Amino acid sequence: MTTDIEALARVFDDAESRADLDLLGSLLADDFMSIGERGHLLDKRQWIDRHAEFAYLSLETTEQDVRRYDHAAIVRCVQRSRATWRGEALSLAVRVSQVWIESADGWRLAGIQFSSHDGSVS
């Protein structure tokens, strides 16, 4: 059943939207790694700290697909967002892949990767 992972992905999106740093800290695995759409890497601390200069104005997730394995899950989706980065307005459409892992203390997001998405059907 993928419902728990879908719910966690929504909780993560909400924490991102509200810049809930404490919740993000509890959702991300200690060895979390992000790969941005241009290839830049952020670890857990850098991901959380980016909220000092980054803020979502809106975040919409569609086309969500969840694949569940023994103690892991992969969530793929499309995200459209408006945000600010260092005072500059951004409008993004990206494909997102999240890797969730199950440990003794629950599910944690271990990795996230973004790829540019032009909005066309593929």
PDB file of C-alpha atoms in Angstrom:
ATOM      1  CA  MET A   1       0.000   0.000   0.000  1.00  0.00           C
ATOM      2  CA  THR A   2       1.420   3.382  -0.998  1.00  0.00           C
ATOM      3  CA  THR A   3      -0.948   5.632   0.967  1.00  0.00           C
ATOM      4  CA  ASP A   4       1.533   6.260   3.796  1.00  0.00           C
ATOM      5  CA  ILE A   5       4.240   7.308   1.334  1.00  0.00           C
ATOM      6  CA  GLU A   6       1.818   9.557  -0.560  1.00  0.00           C
ATOM      7  CA  ALA A   7       0.879  11.187   2.742  1.00  0.00           C
ATOM      8  CA  LEU A   8       4.547  11.653   3.669  1.00  0.00           C
ATOM      9  CA  ALA A   9       5.259  13.252   0.290  1.00  0.00           C
ATOM     10  CA  ARG A  10       2.386  15.707   0.938  1.00  0.00           C
ATOM     11  CA  VAL A  11       3.719  16.437   4.441  1.00  0.00           C
ATOM     12  CA  PHE A  12       7.146  17.104   2.927  1.00  0.00           C
ATOM     13  CA  ASP A  13       5.677  19.459   0.288  1.00  0.00           C
ATOM     14  CA  ASP A  14       3.760  21.301   3.000  1.00  0.00           C
ATOM     15  CA  ALA A  15       6.865  21.607   5.193  1.00  0.00           C
ATOM     16  CA  GLU A  16       8.774  22.956   2.190  1.00  0.00           C
ATOM     17  CA  SER A  17       6.003  25.463   1.401  1.00  0.00           C
ATOM     18  CA  ARG A  18       5.896  26.742   4.977  1.00  0.00           C
ATOM     19  CA  ALA A  19       9.685  26.508   5.528  1.00  0.00           C
ATOM     20  CA  ASP A  20       9.029  24.336   8.584  1.00  0.00           C
ATOM     21  CA  LEU A  21      12.689  23.671   9.349  1.00  0.00           C
ATOM     22  CA  ASP A  22      12.045  21.422  12.354  1.00  0.00           C
ATOM     23  CA  LEU A  23       9.684  19.188  10.396  1.00  0.00           C
ATOM     24  CA  LEU A  24      12.089  19.080   7.455  1.00  0.00           C
ATOM     25  CA  GLY A  25      14.858  18.061   9.847  1.00  0.00           C
ATOM     26  CA  SER A  26      12.795  15.133  11.067  1.00  0.00           C
ATOM     27  CA  LEU A  27      11.689  14.043   7.566  1.00  0.00           C
ATOM     28  CA  LEU A  28      15.150  14.044   5.959  1.00  0.00           C
ATOM     29  CA  ALA A  29      17.571  11.156   6.494  1.00  0.00           C
ATOM     30  CA  ASP A  30      20.871  12.159   8.055  1.00  0.00           C
ATOM     31  CA  ASP A  31      22.659  11.297   4.800  1.00  0.00           C
ATOM     32  CA  PHE A  32      20.032  13.024   2.613  1.00  0.00           C
ATOM     33  CA  MET A  33      21.278  14.365  -0.714  1.00  0.00           C
ATOM     34  CA  SER A  34      19.562  16.594  -3.251  1.00  0.00           C
ATOM     35  CA  ILE A  35      20.513  16.907  -6.911  1.00  0.00           C
ATOM     36  CA  GLY A  36      19.222  20.123  -8.447  1.00  0.00           C
ATOM     37  CA  GLU A  37      18.038  20.493 -12.026  1.00  0.00           C
ATOM     38  CA  ARG A  38      21.458  21.895 -12.976  1.00  0.00           C
ATOM     39  CA  GLY A  39      23.399  19.221 -11.106  1.00  0.00           C
ATOM     40  CA  HIS A  40      24.226  21.054  -7.870  1.00  0.00           C
ATOM     41  CA  LEU A  41      24.291  18.966  -4.688  1.00  0.00           C
ATOM     42  CA  LEU A  42      22.881  19.840  -1.281  1.00  0.00           C
ATOM     43  CA  ASP A  43      23.201  17.744   1.868  1.00  0.00           C
ATOM     44  CA  LYS A  44      20.644  17.793   4.685  1.00  0.00           C
ATOM     45  CA  ARG A  45      21.987  20.899   6.415  1.00  0.00           C
ATOM     46  CA  GLN A  46      22.381  22.818   3.140  1.00  0.00           C
ATOM     47  CA  TRP A  47      18.854  21.837   2.057  1.00  0.00           C
ATOM     48  CA  ILE A  48      17.331  23.118   5.277  1.00  0.00           C
ATOM     49  CA  ASP A  49      19.531  26.232   5.379  1.00  0.00           C
ATOM     50  CA  ARG A  50      18.565  27.236   1.819  1.00  0.00           C
ATOM     51  CA  HIS A  51      15.257  28.454   3.225  1.00  0.00           C
ATOM     52  CA  ALA A  52      17.105  31.530   4.523  1.00  0.00           C
ATOM     53  CA  GLU A  53      17.278  32.727   0.890  1.00  0.00           C
ATOM     54  CA  PHE A  54      14.551  30.647  -0.781  1.00  0.00           C
ATOM     55  CA  ALA A  55      10.780  30.792  -0.273  1.00  0.00           C
ATOM     56  CA  TYR A  56       7.883  29.155  -2.073  1.00  0.00           C
ATOM     57  CA  LEU A  57       4.997  31.370  -3.117  1.00  0.00           C
ATOM     58  CA  SER A  58       3.094  28.378  -4.521  1.00  0.00           C
ATOM     59  CA  LEU A  59       3.817  24.693  -4.999  1.00  0.00           C
ATOM     60  CA  GLU A  60       1.638  22.280  -6.995  1.00  0.00           C
ATOM     61  CA  THR A  61       2.384  18.569  -7.324  1.00  0.00           C
ATOM     62  CA  THR A  62       0.754  16.468 -10.060  1.00  0.00           C
ATOM     63  CA  GLU A  63       1.295  13.179 -11.893  1.00  0.00           C
ATOM     64  CA  GLN A  64       2.428  11.474  -8.708  1.00  0.00           C
ATOM     65  CA  ASP A  65       3.541   7.862  -9.070  1.00  0.00           C
ATOM     66  CA  VAL A  66       4.647   5.830  -6.041  1.00  0.00           C
ATOM     67  CA  ARG A  67       6.580   2.561  -6.246  1.00  0.00           C
ATOM     68  CA  ARG A  68       6.989   0.697  -2.976  1.00  0.00           C
ATOM     69  CA  TYR A  69       9.690  -1.880  -2.221  1.00  0.00           C
ATOM     70  CA  ASP A  70      10.634  -3.760   0.983  1.00  0.00           C
ATOM     71  CA  HIS A  71      12.061  -0.826   2.958  1.00  0.00           C
ATOM     72  CA  ALA A  72      12.159   1.826   0.256  1.00  0.00           C
ATOM     73  CA  ALA A  73       9.819   3.797  -1.952  1.00  0.00           C
ATOM     74  CA  ILE A  74      10.322   5.975  -5.013  1.00  0.00           C
ATOM     75  CA  VAL A  75       7.989   8.891  -5.624  1.00  0.00           C
ATOM     76  CA  ARG A  76       7.985  10.531  -9.040  1.00  0.00           C
ATOM     77  CA  CYS A  77       5.915  13.582  -9.862  1.00  0.00           C
ATOM     78  CA  VAL A  78       5.762  16.903 -11.660  1.00  0.00           C
ATOM     79  CA  GLN A  79       6.002  20.093  -9.632  1.00  0.00           C
ATOM     80  CA  ARG A  80       5.120  23.592 -10.720  1.00  0.00           C
ATOM     81  CA  SER A  81       6.122  26.351  -8.378  1.00  0.00           C
ATOM     82  CA  ARG A  82       6.607  30.027  -7.958  1.00  0.00           C
ATOM     83  CA  ALA A  83       9.299  31.027  -5.517  1.00  0.00           C
ATOM     84  CA  THR A  84      11.888  33.628  -4.647  1.00  0.00           C
ATOM     85  CA  TRP A  85      15.625  32.977  -4.442  1.00  0.00           C
ATOM     86  CA  ARG A  86      17.760  35.782  -3.045  1.00  0.00           C
ATOM     87  CA  GLY A  87      14.981  38.218  -3.900  1.00  0.00           C
ATOM     88  CA  GLU A  88      14.626  37.032  -7.508  1.00  0.00           C
ATOM     89  CA  ALA A  89      11.284  35.647  -8.693  1.00  0.00           C
ATOM     90  CA  LEU A  90      11.329  32.108 -10.077  1.00  0.00           C
ATOM     91  CA  SER A  91       8.762  30.065 -11.926  1.00  0.00           C
ATOM     92  CA  LEU A  92       9.691  26.407 -12.229  1.00  0.00           C
ATOM     93  CA  ALA A  93       8.294  23.261 -13.804  1.00  0.00           C
ATOM     94  CA  VAL A  94      10.309  20.181 -12.848  1.00  0.00           C
ATOM     95  CA  ARG A  95      10.074  16.436 -12.721  1.00  0.00           C
ATOM     96  CA  VAL A  96      10.966  15.218  -9.261  1.00  0.00           C
ATOM     97  CA  SER A  97      12.165  11.847  -8.028  1.00  0.00           C
ATOM     98  CA  GLN A  98      12.221  11.177  -4.284  1.00  0.00           C
ATOM     99  CA  VAL A  99      13.746   8.143  -2.571  1.00  0.00           C
ATOM    100  CA  TRP A 100      12.190   7.306   0.788  1.00  0.00           C
ATOM    101  CA  ILE A 101      13.730   4.704   3.113  1.00  0.00           C
ATOM    102  CA  GLU A 102      12.222   2.914   6.082  1.00  0.00           C
ATOM    103  CA  SER A 103      14.392   2.688   9.185  1.00  0.00           C
ATOM    104  CA  ALA A 104      13.722   1.694  12.792  1.00  0.00           C
ATOM    105  CA  ASP A 105      12.423   5.214  13.539  1.00  0.00           C
ATOM    106  CA  GLY A 106      10.146   5.478  10.497  1.00  0.00           C
ATOM    107  CA  TRP A 107      10.275   6.698   6.910  1.00  0.00           C
ATOM    108  CA  ARG A 108      12.842   9.323   5.902  1.00  0.00           C
ATOM    109  CA  LEU A 109      13.551  11.090   2.631  1.00  0.00           C
ATOM    110  CA  ALA A 110      17.035   9.979   1.579  1.00  0.00           C
ATOM    111  CA  GLY A 111      17.287  11.711  -1.775  1.00  0.00           C
ATOM    112  CA  ILE A 112      15.554  14.026  -4.178  1.00  0.00           C
ATOM    113  CA  GLN A 113      16.443  14.864  -7.761  1.00  0.00           C
ATOM    114  CA  PHE A 114      15.008  17.533 -10.047  1.00  0.00           C
ATOM    115  CA  SER A 115      14.931  17.600 -13.851  1.00  0.00           C
ATOM    116  CA  SER A 116      13.632  20.419 -16.039  1.00  0.00           C
ATOM    117  CA  HIS A 117      10.154  19.824 -17.409  1.00  0.00           C
ATOM    118  CA  ASP A 118       8.657  21.824 -20.249  1.00  0.00           C
ATOM    119  CA  GLY A 119       5.087  20.819 -19.435  1.00  0.00           C
ATOM    120  CA  SER A 120       4.594  18.582 -22.475  1.00  0.00           C
ATOM    121  CA  VAL A 121       3.235  15.081 -22.166  1.00  0.00           C
ATOM    122  CA  SER A 122       5.882  12.386 -22.318  1.00  0.00           C
TER     123      SER A 122
END
